[in-house]
Coordinates of C-alpha atoms in Angstrom, one line a residue:
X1 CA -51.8 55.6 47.3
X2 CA -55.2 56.0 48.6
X3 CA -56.9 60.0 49.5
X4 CA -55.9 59.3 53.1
X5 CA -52.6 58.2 52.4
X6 CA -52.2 61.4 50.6
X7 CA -53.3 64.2 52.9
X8 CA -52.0 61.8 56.3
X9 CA -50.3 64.6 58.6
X10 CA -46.9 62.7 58.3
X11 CA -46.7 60.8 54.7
X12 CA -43.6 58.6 53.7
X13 CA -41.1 61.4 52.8
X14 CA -39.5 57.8 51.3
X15 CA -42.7 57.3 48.8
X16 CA -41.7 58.2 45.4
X17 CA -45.0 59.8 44.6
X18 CA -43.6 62.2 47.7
X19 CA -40.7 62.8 47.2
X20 CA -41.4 63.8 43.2
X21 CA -44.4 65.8 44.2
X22 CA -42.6 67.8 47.1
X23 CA -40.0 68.7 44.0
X24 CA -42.5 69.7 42.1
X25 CA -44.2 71.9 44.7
X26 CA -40.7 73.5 45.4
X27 CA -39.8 74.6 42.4
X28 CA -43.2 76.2 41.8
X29 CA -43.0 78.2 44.9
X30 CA -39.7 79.1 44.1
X31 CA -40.0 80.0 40.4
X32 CA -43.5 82.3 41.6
X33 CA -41.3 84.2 43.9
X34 CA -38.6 84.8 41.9
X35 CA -41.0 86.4 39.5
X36 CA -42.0 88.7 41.7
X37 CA -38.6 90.7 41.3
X38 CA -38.2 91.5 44.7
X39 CA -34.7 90.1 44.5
X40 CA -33.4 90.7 40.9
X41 CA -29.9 90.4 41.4
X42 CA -29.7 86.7 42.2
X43 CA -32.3 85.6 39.4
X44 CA -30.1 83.9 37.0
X45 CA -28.6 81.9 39.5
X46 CA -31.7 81.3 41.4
X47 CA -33.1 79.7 38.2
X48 CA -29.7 78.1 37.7
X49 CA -30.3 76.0 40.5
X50 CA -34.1 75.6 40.7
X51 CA -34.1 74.2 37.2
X52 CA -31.0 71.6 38.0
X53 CA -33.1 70.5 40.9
X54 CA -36.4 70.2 39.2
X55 CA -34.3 67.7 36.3
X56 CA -33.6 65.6 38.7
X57 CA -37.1 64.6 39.4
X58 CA -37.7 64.9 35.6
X59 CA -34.5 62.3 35.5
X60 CA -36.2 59.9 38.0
X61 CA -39.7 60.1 36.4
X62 CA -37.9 59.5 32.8
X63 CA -36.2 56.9 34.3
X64 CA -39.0 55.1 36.1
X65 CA -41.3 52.3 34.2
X66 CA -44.4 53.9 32.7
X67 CA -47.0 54.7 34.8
X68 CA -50.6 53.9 33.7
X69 CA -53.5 56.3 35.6
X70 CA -56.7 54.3 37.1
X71 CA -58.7 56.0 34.5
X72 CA -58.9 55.4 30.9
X73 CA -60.0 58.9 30.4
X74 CA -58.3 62.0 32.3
X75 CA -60.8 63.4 34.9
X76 CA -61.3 67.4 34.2
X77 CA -59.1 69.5 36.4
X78 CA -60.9 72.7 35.4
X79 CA -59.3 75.8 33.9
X80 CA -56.1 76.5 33.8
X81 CA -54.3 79.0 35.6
X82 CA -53.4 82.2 33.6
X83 CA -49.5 82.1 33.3
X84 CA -49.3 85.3 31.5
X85 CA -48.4 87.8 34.3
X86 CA -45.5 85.1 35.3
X87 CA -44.5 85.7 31.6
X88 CA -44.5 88.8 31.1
X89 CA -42.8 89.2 34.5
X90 CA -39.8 86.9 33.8
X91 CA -39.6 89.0 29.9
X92 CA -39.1 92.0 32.0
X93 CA -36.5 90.4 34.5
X94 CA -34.3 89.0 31.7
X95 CA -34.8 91.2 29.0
X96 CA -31.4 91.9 27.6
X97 CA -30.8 88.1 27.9
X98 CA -34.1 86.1 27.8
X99 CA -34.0 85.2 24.0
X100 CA -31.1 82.5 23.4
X101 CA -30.8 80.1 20.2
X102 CA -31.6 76.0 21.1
X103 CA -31.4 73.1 18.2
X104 CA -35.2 71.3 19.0
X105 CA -34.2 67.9 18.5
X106 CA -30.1 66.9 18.2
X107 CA -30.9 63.8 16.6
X108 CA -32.4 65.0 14.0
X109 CA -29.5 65.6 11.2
X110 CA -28.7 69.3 10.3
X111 CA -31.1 70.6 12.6
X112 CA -31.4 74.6 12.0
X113 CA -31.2 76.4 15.8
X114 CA -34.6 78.1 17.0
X115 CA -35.1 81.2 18.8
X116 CA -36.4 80.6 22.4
X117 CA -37.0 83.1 25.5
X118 CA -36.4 81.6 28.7
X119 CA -39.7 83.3 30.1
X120 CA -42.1 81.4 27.9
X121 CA -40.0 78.2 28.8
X122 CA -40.9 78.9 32.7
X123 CA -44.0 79.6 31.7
X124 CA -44.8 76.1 29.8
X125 CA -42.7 74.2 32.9
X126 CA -44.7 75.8 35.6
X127 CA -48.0 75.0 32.9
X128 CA -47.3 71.0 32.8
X129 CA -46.2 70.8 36.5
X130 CA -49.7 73.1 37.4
X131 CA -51.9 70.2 36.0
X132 CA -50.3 67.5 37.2
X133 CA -50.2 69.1 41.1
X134 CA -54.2 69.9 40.5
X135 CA -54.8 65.9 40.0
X136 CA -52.4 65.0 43.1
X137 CA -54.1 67.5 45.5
X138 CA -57.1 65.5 44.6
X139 CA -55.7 62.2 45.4
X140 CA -55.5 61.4 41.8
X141 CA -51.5 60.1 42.0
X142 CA -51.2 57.8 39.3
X143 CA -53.0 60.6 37.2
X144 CA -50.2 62.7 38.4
X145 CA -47.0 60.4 38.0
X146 CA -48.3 59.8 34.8
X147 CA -48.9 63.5 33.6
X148 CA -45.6 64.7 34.8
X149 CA -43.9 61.5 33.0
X150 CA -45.5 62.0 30.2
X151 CA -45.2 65.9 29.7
X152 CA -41.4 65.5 31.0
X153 CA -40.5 63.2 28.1
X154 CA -42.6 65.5 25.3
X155 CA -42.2 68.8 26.7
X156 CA -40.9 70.4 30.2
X157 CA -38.0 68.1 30.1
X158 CA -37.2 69.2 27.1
X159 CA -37.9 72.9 27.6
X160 CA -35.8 73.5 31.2
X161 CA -33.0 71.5 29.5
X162 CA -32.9 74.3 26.9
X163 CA -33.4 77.0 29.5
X164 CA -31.1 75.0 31.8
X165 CA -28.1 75.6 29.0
X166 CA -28.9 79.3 28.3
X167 CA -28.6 80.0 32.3
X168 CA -25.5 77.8 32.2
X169 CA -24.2 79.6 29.4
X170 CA -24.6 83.2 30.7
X171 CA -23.0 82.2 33.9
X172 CA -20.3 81.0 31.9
X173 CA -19.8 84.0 29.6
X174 CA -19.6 86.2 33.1
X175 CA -17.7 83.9 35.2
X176 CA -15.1 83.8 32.9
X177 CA -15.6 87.2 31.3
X178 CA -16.0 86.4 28.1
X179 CA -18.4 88.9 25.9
X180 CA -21.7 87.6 24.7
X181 CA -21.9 87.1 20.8
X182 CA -24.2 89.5 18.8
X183 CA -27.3 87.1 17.9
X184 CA -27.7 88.7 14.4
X185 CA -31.4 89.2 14.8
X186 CA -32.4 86.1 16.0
X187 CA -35.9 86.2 17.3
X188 CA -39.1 84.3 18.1
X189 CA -41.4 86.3 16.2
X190 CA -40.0 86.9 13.0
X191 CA -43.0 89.2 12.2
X192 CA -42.7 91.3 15.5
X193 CA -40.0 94.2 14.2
X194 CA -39.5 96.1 17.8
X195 CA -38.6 92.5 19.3
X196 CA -35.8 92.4 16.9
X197 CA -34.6 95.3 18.8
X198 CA -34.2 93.7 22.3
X199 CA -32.3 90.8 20.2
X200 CA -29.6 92.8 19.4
X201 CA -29.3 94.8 22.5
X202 CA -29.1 90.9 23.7
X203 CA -26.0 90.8 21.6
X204 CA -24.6 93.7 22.5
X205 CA -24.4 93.3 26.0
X206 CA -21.5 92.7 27.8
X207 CA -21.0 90.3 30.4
X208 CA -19.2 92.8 32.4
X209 CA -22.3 95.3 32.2
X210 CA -24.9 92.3 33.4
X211 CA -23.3 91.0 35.8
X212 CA -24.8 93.3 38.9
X213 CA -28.2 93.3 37.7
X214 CA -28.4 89.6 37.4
X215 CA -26.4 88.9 40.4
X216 CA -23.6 87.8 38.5
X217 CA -19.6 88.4 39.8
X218 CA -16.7 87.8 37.2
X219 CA -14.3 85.4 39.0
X220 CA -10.6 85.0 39.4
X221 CA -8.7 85.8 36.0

């Protein structure tokens, strides 16, 4: 796809390269707003269904044959923007539920769980999907495909997965009030002794009592 092909006022909406980018762009937007917490009581399912969305391009680019960029060396996209405000804002809007425990890898045998927050997950998503936008705005869509390929199959695909299942899960545990278990501790930081605190307020919580704030609603008994 050539620079005038890209910015044309009316581009194939059936081009792949499209259609993935306008995903990516989308959840982006989406995820930035929600950050902004001027909605915090349909956050978890917000990012319930941005994330399912956003794995279905991740599907189709996983699914695709490799792509292979013009350029045998990746043309500098300068710095990257500071994600640490989106952070730290997501931390805040999920705090009694943001850390969750996710096995890395499940083919590897025996594999011990890890602590994870789903605010640095968002973060590292909306990191990869960043660079790979910066080298489409700039015509660059091979660069792109292959980028967001490539970092789906080592890293974001992996990471909303994870997130994807602790959103799922907390849904669950309210839809069908059922009390969250106490996480003993678990914690990203095992050096960091006042995080250890909002980990088992994370376990003490009951679904009933985060429901409203997250925009959650028990269902039919």
């Amino acid at each position: 796809m050539s620079d005038a092909t890209l910015h044309d006022a009316h581009p194939d909406p059936d081009d792949f390269a499209v259609q993935i980018s306008d995903q990516i762009e989308s959840f982006i937007v989406a995820v930035t707003e929600v950050a902004k917490g001027d909605e915090p009581d349909s956050a978890v399912p917000f990012l319930l269904l941005e994330l399912s969305q956003l794995l279905l391009a991740g599907g189709r680019l996983g699914a695709h044959e490799d792509f292979v960029p013009d350029e045998r060396y990746e043309p500098d996209v300068g710095p990257e923007p500071d994600v640490d405000e989106l952070r730290e804002r997501f931390a805040q809007l999920l705090e009694p539920v943001d850390i969750y425990s996710e096995v890395f890898d499940p083919y590897v045998p025996r594999s011990q769980p890890v602590a994870c927050r789903i605010s640095d997950d968002l973060a590292g998503i909306i990191t990869d999907l960043r660079h790979g936008m910066a080298h489409y705005r700039e015509g660059r869509i091979s660069e792109a495909l292959w980028w967001w390929q490539f970092s789906y199959l080592s890293n974001w695909g992996t990471t909303a997965s994870a997130a994807l299942r602790a959103l799922q899960s907390l849904v669950a545990h309210v839809r069908l009030d059922s009390p969250l278990d106490e996480l003993d501790g678990l914690d990203t930081d095992s050096n960091a002794s006042g995080d250890e605190e909002l980990a088992e307020e994370a376990g003490r919580v009951m679904a009933a009592e985060i429901a409203g704030p997250l925009g959650l609603h028990s269902g039919p008994r």
